[in-house]
Short mmCIF file of C-alpha atoms and ligand atoms in Angstrom, two decimals:
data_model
loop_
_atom_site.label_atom_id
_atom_site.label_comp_id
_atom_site.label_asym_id
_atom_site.label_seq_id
_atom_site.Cartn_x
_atom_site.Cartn_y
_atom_site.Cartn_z
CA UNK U 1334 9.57 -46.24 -84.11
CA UNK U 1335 6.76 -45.53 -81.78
CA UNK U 1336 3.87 -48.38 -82.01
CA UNK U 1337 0.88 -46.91 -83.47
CA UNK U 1338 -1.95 -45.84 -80.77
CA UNK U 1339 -4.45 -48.42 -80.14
CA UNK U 1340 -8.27 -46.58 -80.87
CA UNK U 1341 -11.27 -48.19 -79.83
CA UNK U 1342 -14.48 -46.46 -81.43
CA UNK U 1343 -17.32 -46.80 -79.85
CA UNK U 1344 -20.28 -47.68 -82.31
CA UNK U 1345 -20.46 -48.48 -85.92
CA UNK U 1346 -22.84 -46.54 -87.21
CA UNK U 1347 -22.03 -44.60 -90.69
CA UNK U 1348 -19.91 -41.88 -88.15
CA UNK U 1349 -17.78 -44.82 -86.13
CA UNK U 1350 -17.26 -46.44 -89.19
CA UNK U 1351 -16.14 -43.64 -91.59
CA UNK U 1352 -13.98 -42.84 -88.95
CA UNK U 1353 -12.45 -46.15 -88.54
CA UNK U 1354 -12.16 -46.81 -91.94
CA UNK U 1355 -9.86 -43.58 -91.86
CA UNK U 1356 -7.70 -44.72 -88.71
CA UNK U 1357 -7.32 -47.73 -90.00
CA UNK U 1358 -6.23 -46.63 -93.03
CA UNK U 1359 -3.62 -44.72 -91.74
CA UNK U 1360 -1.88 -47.30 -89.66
CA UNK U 1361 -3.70 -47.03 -86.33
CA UNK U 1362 -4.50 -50.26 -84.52
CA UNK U 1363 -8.72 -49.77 -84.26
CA UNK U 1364 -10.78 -51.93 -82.90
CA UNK U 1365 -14.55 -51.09 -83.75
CA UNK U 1366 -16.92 -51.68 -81.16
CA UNK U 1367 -20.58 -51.86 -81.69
CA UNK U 1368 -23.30 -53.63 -79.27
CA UNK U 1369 -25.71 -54.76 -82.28
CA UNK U 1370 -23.16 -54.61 -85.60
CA UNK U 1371 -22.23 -51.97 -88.16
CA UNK U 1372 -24.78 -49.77 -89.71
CA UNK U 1373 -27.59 -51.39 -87.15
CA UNK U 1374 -28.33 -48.16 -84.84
CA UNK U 1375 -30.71 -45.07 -86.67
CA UNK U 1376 -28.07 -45.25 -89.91
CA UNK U 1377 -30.24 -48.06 -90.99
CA UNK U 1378 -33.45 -46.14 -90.67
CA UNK U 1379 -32.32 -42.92 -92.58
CA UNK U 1380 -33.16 -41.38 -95.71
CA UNK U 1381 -29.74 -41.31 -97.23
CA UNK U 1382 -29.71 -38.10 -98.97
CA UNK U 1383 -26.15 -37.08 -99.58
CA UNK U 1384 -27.06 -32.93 -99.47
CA UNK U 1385 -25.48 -29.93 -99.52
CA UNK U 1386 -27.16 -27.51 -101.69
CA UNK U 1387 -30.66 -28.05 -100.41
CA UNK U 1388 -29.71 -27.73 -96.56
CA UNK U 1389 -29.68 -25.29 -94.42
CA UNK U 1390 -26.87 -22.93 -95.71
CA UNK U 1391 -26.27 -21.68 -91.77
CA UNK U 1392 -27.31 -25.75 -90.71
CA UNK U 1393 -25.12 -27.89 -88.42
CA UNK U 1394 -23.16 -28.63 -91.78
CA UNK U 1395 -22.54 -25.21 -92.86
CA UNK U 1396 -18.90 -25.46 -92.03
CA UNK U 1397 -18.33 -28.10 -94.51
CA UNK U 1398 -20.98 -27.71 -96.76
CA UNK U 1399 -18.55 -27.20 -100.31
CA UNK U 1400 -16.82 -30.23 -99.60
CA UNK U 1401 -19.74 -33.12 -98.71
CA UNK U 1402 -19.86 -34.21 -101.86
CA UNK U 1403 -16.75 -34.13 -103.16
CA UNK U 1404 -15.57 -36.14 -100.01
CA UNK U 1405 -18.27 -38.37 -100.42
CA UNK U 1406 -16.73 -39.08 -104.44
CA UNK U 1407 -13.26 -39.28 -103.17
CA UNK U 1408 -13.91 -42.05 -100.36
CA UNK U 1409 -16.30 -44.06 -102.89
CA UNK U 1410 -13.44 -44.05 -105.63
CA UNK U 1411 -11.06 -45.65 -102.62
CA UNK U 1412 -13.94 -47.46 -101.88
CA UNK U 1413 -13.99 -48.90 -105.99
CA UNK U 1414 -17.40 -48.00 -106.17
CA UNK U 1415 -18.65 -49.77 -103.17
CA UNK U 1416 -20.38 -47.05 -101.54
CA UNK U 1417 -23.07 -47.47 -104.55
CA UNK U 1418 -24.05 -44.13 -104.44
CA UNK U 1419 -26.20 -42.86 -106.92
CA UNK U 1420 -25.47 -39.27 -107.62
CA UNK U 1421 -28.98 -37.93 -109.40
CA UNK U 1422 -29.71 -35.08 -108.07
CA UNK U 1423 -32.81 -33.96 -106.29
CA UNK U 1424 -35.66 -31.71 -106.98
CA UNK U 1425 -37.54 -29.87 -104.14
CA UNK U 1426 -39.97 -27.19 -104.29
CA UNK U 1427 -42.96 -25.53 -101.69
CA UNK U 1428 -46.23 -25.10 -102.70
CA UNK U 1429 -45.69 -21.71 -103.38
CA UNK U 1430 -43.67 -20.71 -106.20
CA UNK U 1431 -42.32 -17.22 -104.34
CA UNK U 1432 -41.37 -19.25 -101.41
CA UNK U 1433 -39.48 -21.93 -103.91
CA UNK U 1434 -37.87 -19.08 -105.89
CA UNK U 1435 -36.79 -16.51 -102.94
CA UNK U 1436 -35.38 -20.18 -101.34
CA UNK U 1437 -33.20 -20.24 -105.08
CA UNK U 1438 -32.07 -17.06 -104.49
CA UNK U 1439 -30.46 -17.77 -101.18
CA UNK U 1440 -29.11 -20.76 -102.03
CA UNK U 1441 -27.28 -18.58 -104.95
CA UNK U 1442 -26.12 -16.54 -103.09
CA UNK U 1443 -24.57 -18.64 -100.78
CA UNK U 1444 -22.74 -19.98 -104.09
CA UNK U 1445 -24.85 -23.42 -104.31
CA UNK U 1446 -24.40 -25.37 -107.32
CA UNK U 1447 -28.40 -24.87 -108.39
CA UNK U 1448 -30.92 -24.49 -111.27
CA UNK U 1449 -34.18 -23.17 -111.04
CA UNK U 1450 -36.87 -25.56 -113.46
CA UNK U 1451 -40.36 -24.63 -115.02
CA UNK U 1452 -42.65 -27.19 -115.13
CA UNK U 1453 -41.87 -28.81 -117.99
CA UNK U 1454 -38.43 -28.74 -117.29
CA UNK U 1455 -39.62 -30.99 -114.02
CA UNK U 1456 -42.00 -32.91 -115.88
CA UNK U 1457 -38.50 -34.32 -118.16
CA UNK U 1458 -36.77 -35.49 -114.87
CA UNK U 1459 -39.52 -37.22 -113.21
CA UNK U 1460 -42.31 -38.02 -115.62
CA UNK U 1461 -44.53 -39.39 -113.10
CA UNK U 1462 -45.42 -36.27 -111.26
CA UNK U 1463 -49.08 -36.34 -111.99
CA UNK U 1464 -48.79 -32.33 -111.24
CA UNK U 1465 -45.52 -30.91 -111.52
CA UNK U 1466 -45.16 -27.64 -110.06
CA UNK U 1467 -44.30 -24.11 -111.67
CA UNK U 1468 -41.10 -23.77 -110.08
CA UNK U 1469 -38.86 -26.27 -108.66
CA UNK U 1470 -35.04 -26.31 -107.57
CA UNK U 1471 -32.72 -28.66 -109.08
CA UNK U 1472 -29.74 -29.62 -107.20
CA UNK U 1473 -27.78 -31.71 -110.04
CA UNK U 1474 -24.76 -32.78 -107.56
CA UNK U 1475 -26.73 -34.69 -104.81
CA UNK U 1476 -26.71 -38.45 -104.36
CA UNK U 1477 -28.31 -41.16 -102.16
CA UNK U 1478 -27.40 -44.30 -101.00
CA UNK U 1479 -28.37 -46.89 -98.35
CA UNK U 1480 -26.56 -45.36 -95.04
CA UNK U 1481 -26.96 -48.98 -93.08
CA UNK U 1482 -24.99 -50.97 -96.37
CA UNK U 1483 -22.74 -48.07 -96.49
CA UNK U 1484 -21.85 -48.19 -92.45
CA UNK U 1485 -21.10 -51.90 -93.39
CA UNK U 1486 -19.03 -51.38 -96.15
CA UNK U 1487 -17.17 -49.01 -94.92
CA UNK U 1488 -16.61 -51.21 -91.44
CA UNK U 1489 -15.28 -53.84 -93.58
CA UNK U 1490 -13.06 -51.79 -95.25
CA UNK U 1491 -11.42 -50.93 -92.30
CA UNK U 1492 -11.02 -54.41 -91.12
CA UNK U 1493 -9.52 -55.18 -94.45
CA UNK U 1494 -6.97 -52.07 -93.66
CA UNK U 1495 -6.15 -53.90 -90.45
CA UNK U 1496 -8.77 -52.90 -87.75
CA UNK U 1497 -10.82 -55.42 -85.38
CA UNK U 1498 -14.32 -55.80 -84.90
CA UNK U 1499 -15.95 -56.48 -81.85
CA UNK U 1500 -20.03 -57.11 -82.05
CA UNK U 1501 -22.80 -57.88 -79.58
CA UNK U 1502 -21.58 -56.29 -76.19
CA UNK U 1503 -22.39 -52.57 -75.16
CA UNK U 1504 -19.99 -50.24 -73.28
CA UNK U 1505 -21.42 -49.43 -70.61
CA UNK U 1506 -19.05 -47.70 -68.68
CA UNK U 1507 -15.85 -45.43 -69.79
CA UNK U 1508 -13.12 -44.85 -67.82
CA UNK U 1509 -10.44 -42.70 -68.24
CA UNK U 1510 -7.11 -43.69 -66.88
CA UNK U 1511 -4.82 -41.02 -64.44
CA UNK U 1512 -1.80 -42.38 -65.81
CA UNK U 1513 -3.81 -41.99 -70.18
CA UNK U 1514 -5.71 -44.32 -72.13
CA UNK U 1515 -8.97 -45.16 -71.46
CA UNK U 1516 -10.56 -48.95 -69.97
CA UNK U 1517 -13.85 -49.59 -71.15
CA UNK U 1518 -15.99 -52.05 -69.57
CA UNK U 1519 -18.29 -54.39 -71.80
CA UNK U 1520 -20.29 -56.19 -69.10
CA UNK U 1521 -18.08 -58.40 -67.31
CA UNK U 1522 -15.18 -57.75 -69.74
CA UNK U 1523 -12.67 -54.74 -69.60
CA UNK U 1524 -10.41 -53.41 -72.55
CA UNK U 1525 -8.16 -50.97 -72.32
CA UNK U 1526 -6.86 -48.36 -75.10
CA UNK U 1527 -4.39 -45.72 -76.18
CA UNK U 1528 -7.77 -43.33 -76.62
CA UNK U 1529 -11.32 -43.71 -77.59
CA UNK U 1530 -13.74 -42.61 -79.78
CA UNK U 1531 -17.58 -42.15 -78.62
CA UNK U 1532 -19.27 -42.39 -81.88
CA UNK U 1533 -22.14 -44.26 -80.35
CA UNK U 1534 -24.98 -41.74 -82.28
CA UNK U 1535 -28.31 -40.69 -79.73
CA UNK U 1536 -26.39 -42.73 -76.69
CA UNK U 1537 -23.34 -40.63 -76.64
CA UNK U 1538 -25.21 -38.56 -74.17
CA UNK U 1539 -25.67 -41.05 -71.88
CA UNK U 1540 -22.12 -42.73 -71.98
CA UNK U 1541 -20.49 -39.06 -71.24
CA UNK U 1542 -22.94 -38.07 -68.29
CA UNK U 1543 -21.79 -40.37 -65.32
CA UNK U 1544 -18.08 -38.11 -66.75
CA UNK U 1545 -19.95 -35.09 -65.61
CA UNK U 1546 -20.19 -34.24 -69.17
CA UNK U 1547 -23.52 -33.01 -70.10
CA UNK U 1548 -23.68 -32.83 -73.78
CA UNK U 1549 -26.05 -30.87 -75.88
CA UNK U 1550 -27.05 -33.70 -77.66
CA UNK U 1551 -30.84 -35.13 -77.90
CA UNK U 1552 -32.18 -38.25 -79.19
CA UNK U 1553 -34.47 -36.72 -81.83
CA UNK U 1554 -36.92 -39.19 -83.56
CA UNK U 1555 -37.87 -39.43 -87.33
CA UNK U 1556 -39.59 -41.56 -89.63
CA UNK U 1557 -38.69 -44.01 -92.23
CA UNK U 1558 -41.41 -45.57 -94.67
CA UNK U 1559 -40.67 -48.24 -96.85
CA UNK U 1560 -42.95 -49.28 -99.88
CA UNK U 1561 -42.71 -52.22 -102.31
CA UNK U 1562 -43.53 -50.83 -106.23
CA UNK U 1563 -43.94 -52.97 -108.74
CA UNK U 1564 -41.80 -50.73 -111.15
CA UNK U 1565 -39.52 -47.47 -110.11
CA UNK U 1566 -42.03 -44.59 -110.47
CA UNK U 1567 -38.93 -42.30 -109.30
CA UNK U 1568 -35.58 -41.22 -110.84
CA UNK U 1569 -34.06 -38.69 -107.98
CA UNK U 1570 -34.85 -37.52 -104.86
CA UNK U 1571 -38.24 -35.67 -104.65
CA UNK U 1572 -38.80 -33.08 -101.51
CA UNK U 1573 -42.28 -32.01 -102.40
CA UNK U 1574 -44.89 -30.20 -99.62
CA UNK U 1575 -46.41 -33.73 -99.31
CA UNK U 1576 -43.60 -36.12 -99.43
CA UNK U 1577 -39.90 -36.66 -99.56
CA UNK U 1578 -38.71 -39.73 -101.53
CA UNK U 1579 -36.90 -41.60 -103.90
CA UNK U 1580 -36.56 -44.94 -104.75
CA UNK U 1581 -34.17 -47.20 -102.69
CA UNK U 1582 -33.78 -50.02 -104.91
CA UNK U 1583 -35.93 -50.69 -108.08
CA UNK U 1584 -39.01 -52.03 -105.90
CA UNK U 1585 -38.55 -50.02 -102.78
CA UNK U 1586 -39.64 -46.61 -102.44
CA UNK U 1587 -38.62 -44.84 -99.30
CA UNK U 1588 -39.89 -41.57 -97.28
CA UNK U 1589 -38.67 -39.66 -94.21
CA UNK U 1590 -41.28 -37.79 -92.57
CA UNK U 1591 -41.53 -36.10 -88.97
CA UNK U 1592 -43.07 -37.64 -86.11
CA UNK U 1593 -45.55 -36.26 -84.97
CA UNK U 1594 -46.06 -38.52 -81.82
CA UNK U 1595 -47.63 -41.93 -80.46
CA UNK U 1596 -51.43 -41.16 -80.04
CA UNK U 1597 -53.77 -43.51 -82.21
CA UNK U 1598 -54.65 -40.13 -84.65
CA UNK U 1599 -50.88 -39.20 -85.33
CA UNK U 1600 -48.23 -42.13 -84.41
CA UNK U 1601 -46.41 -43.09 -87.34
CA UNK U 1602 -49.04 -45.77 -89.03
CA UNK U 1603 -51.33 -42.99 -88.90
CA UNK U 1604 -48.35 -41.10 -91.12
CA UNK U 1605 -47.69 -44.04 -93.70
CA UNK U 1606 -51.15 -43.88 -94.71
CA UNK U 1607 -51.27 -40.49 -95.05
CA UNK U 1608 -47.75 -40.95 -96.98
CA UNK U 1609 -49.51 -43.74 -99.69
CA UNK U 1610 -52.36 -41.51 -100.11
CA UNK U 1611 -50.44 -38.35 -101.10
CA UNK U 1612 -48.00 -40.43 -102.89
CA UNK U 1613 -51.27 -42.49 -104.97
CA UNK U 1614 -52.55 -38.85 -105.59
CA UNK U 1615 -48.86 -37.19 -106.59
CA UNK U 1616 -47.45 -40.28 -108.63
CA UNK U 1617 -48.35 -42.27 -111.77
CA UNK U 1618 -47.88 -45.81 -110.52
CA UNK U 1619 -48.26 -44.52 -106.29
CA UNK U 1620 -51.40 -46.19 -106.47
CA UNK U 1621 -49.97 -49.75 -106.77
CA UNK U 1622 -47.43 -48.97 -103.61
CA UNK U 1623 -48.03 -50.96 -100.74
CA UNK U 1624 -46.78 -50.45 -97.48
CA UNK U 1625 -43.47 -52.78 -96.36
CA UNK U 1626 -42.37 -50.81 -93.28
CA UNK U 1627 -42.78 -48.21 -90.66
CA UNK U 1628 -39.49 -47.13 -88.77
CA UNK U 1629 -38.87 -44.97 -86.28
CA UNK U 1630 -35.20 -43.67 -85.74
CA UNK U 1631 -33.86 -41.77 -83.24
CA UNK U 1632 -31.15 -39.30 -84.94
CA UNK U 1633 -28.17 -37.80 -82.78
CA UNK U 1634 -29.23 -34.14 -82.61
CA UNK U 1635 -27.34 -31.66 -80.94
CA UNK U 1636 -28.88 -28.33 -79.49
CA UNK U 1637 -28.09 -25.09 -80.46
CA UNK U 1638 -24.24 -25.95 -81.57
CA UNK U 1639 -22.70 -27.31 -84.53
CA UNK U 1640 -21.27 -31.20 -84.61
CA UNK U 1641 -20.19 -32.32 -81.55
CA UNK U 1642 -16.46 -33.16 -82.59
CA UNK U 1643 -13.28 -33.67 -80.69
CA UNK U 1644 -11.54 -34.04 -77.39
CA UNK U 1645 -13.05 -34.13 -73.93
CA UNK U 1646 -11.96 -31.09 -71.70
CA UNK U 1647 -10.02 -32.61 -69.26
CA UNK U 1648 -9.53 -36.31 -70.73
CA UNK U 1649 -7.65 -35.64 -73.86
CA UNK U 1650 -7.82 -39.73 -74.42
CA UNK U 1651 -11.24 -39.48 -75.01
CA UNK U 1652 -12.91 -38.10 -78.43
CA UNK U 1653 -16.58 -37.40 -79.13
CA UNK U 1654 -18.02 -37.62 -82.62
CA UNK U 1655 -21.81 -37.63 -82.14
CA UNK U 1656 -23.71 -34.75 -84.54
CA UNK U 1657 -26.76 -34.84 -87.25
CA UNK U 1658 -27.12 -34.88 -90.16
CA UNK U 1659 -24.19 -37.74 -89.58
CA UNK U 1660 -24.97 -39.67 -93.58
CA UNK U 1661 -24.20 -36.35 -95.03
CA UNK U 1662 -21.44 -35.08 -92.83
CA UNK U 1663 -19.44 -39.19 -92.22
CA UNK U 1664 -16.83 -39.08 -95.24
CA UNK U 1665 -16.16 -35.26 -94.35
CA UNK U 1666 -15.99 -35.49 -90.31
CA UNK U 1667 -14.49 -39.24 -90.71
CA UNK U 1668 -11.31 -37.99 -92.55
CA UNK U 1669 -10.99 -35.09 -90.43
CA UNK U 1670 -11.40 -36.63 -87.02
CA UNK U 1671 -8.46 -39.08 -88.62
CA UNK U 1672 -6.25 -35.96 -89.12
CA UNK U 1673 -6.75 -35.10 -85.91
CA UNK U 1674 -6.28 -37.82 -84.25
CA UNK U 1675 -2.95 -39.12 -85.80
CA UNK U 1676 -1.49 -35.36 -86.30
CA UNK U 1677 -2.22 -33.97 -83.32
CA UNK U 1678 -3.37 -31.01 -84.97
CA UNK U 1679 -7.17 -30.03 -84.90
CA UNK U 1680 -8.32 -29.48 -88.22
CA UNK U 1681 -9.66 -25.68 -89.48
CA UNK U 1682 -13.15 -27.01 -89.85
CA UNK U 1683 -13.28 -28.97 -86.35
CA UNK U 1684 -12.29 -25.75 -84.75
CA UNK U 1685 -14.49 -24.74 -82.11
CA UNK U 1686 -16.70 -27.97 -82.11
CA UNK U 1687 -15.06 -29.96 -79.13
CA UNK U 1688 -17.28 -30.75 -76.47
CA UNK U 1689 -17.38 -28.10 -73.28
C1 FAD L 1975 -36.15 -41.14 -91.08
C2 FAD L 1975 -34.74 -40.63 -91.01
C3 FAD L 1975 -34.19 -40.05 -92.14
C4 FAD L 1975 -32.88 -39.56 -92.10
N1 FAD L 1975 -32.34 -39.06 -93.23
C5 FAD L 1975 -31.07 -38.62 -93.24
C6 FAD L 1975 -30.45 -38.17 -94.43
O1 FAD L 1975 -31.06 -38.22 -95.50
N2 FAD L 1975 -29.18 -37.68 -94.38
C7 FAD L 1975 -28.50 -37.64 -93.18
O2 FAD L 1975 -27.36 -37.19 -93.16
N3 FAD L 1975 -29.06 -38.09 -92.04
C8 FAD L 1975 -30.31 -38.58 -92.04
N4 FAD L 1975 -30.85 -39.07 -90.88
C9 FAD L 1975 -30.07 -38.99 -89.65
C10 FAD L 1975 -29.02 -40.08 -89.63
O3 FAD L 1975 -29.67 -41.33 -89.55
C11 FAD L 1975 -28.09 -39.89 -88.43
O4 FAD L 1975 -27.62 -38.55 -88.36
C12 FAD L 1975 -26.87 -40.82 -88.55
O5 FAD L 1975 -27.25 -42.10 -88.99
C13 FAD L 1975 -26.16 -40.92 -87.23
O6 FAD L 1975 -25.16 -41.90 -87.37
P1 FAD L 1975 -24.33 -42.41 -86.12
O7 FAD L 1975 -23.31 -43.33 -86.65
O8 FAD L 1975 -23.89 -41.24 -85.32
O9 FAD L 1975 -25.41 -43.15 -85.19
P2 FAD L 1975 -26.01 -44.71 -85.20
O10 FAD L 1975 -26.30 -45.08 -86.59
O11 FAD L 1975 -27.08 -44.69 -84.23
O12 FAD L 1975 -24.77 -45.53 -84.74
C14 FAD L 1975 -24.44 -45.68 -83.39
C15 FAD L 1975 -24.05 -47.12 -83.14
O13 FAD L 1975 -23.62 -47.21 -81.80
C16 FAD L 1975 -24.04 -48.44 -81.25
N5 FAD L 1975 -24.12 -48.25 -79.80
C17 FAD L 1975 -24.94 -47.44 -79.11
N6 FAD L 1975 -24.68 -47.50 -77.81
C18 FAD L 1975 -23.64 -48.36 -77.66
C19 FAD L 1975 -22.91 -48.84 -76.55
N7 FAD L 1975 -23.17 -48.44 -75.30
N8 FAD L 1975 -21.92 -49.73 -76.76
C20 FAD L 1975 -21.62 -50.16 -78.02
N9 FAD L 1975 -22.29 -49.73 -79.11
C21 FAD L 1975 -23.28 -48.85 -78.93
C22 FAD L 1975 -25.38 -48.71 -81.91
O14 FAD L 1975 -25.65 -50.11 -81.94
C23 FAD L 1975 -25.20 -48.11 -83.30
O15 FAD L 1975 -24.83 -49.09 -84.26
C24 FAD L 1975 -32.14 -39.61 -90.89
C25 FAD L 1975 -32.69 -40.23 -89.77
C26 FAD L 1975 -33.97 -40.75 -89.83
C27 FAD L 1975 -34.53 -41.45 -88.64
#
C-alpha cells in the first residue's frame, strides 16, 4: 500500500481549514500551517452570510451556487452541529420597489429558492423595522455563522481526523522540488512535503510571485462593525439601502459595509457612526447600540475570473485555493479541492479555474 501523500496547507483561514478538514478526513497526512492560528486572517472580520440566492447569479460563485447550502448542512451534520449555523434566512430589498421586484424576477429565473414579501409580510419577520418597505425579497434557505469560530472548528476537526497543526511562523518562501514535493521555508526552519496547498487568503499573491506566477488576485478591503445591544433587535439577516446586519450573538449586532478610504471625512469611524445613526433611525431598540468595534479586513478578491482553484502550471505539487466570497464558497471548494487532490481527477465544477 502506497503511504498516503503528506499535504501541507498553507493558512487556516475558513478555505485552508475546510480543506484540511477534508484531507484529513480522507486519510491524507496534513499538516496545517498558519503564521497567527486558525480563523485569525480576514475570516475573523467577515460578515458570515452563508448566500446563494441573494448573490450575484453570474458572481464568482455562480458555478456552485445550488449546492452552497446544502454543502454547508452536510459538513455541519459531520460536524454534530458544531458549525452553529443559524439557517434564518435573510431579507434584502432597495429603496425602490421596481428595482427590488425586477431583482425577484431574475433571481426566479435563475431558479432561486425566493419569495417576494409586502410590508406586512416583512413587518412579521423582523418587527423592529421602524419602516418596513413595500417590497422585500425573502431568501428562506440562508444562514450565518461566525466564519473565525467556524475556521477553528473546523481546524480542530481535522486534527482530531489525524492532521497537525503548526502556529506562529509564516512561509515565506515556497519551493518546488525538480525531483516533486515542495520545501517550504518558515524562517530559519525548512519542511518538506508530498504537495502543498496555498490557501493563505489576500497573501497568496505574494507567496506565488517570486514563482513567476502573477495571480489575478487583489487584497480588497471591507468593513466589519460590531455593536453591543442590550436585547437582539434582529431575527435574520437584513440587507437594507442603509445597512446590512444581523445579530451575531444575542448582544452583538454586526455590519459589513464598504470602505470608502482613510481620510478623516470617510475612514471607517467616520462609517460606524454613520452605521449607528441609520441603524437608531431604522430599528426599534438601534438607539441603545453602542459601538464595540471597527474592523477592517482585507478579502482575497480575484479580478475578472472565477475562484482561483487548483494546480500550478508547471509545478503540479503545488495547489492554489485563494478566491472570495471564501465563507460562502469553504464547505463547497473544501470537499472538492479534497476530490481532487486524492483522485487525481479535477472535479466538473473546478474545471477551468486553475491558475494560468
Ligand atoms: C467586512 C467583511 C465582510 C465579509 N462578509 C462575507 C460574507 O458574508 N460571506 C463571505 O463568503 N465572505 C465574506 N467576506 C470575505 C471573507 O472574509 C473572505 O472571502 C474569506 O474569509 C477568505 O478566507 P481565507 O481562508 O481565504 O483567508 P484568511 O481568512 O485571510 O486566511 C488566510 C490565513 O493565512 C494565514 N497566512 C497568511 N500568510 C501566511 C504565510 N505567509 N504563512 C503562513 N500563514 C499565512 C493568515 O494568518 C490567515 O489565517 C467578508 C469580508 C469582510 C472584510
Amino acid at each position: 500500500m502506497r503511504a498516503a501523500p503528506r499535504i501541507a496547507i498553507v493558512g487556516a483561514g475558513i478555505v485552508g481549514s475546510a480543506i484540511a478538514y477534508f484531507l484529513a478526513a480522507r486519510g491524507a497526512s496534513v499538516t496545517l500551517i498558519d503564521a497567527a492560528g486558525p480563523g485569525a486572517g480576514v475570516t475573523d472580520r467577515a460578515f458570515g452570510w452563508i448566500n446563494v440566492a441573494l448573490a450575484d447569479p453570474d458572481g464568482p460563485g455562480a458555478n456552485f451556487k445550488h449546492r452552497v447550502i446544502d454543502d454547508y448542512r452536510k459538513l455541519d451534520d459531520r460536524l454534530h452541529g458544531r458549525l452553529n449555523i443559524a439557517w434564518q434566512g435573510a431579507l434584502s430589498w432597495s429603496d425602490d420597489p421596481g428595482r427590488t421586484e425586477a431583482r425577484f424576477a431574475d433571481l426566479k429565473r435563475a431558479d432561486h429558492r425566493v419569495t417576494l414579501l409586502d410590508t406586512a409580510q416583512v413587518a412579521r419577520l423582523e418587527p423592529t423595522l421602524k419602516s418596513p418597505p413595500a417590497l422585500a425579497i425573502f431568501a428562506p434557505e440562508d444562514g450565518m455563522m461566525r466564519p473565525g469560530v467556524s475556521a477553528r472548528v473546523l481546524a480542530a476537526a481535522a486534527m482530531e481526523a489525524g492532521a497537525a497543526l503548526r502556529v506562529g511562523q509564516a512561509v515565506d518562501n515556497i519551493e518546488p522540488l525538480p525531483t516533486g514535493g515542495v520545501r517550504l521555508w518558515l524562517g530559519n526552519d525548512r519542511a518538506e512535503f508530498d504537495r502543498v496547498v496555498l490557501a493563505a487568503g489576500a497573501a497568496v499573491a505574494d507567496l506565488c510571485r517570486p514563482l513567476g506566477l502573477i495571480l489575478p488576485l487583489e487584497a480588497s478591503p471591507s468593513i466589519l462593525t460590531r455593536f453591543r445591544s442590550p436585547v437582539p433587535i434582529l431575527n435574520r439577516i437584513v440587507e437594507s439601502p442603509e445597512f446590512e446586519a444581523r445579530m451575531e450573538t444575542p448582544n452583538y449586532l454586526v455590519t459589513a459595509e464598504s470602505y470608502q478610504g482613510d481620510r478623516s471625512d470617510c475612514g471607517p469611524e467616520v462609517v460606524a457612526t454613520g452605521l449607528r445613526k441609520a441603524l437608531a433611525t431604522g430599528l426599534t431598540g438601534g438607539e441603545a447600540l453602542t459601538l464595540d468595534s471597527v474592523q477592517v479586513g482585507m478579502r482575497p478578491v480575484q479580478v475578472g475570473c472565477g475562484p482561483i482553484v487548483g494546480r500550478v502550471p508547471g509545478s503540479p505539487c503545488l495547489y492554489i485555493a485563494a478566491f472570495h466570497p471564501g465563507v460562502i464558497l469553504a464547505a463547497t471548494i473544501g470537499g472538492l479541492v479534497a476530490q481532487d487532490m486524492l483522485d487525481e481527477t479535477v472535479p466538473t465544477e473546478l474545471e477551468g479555474l486553475a491558475p494560468r
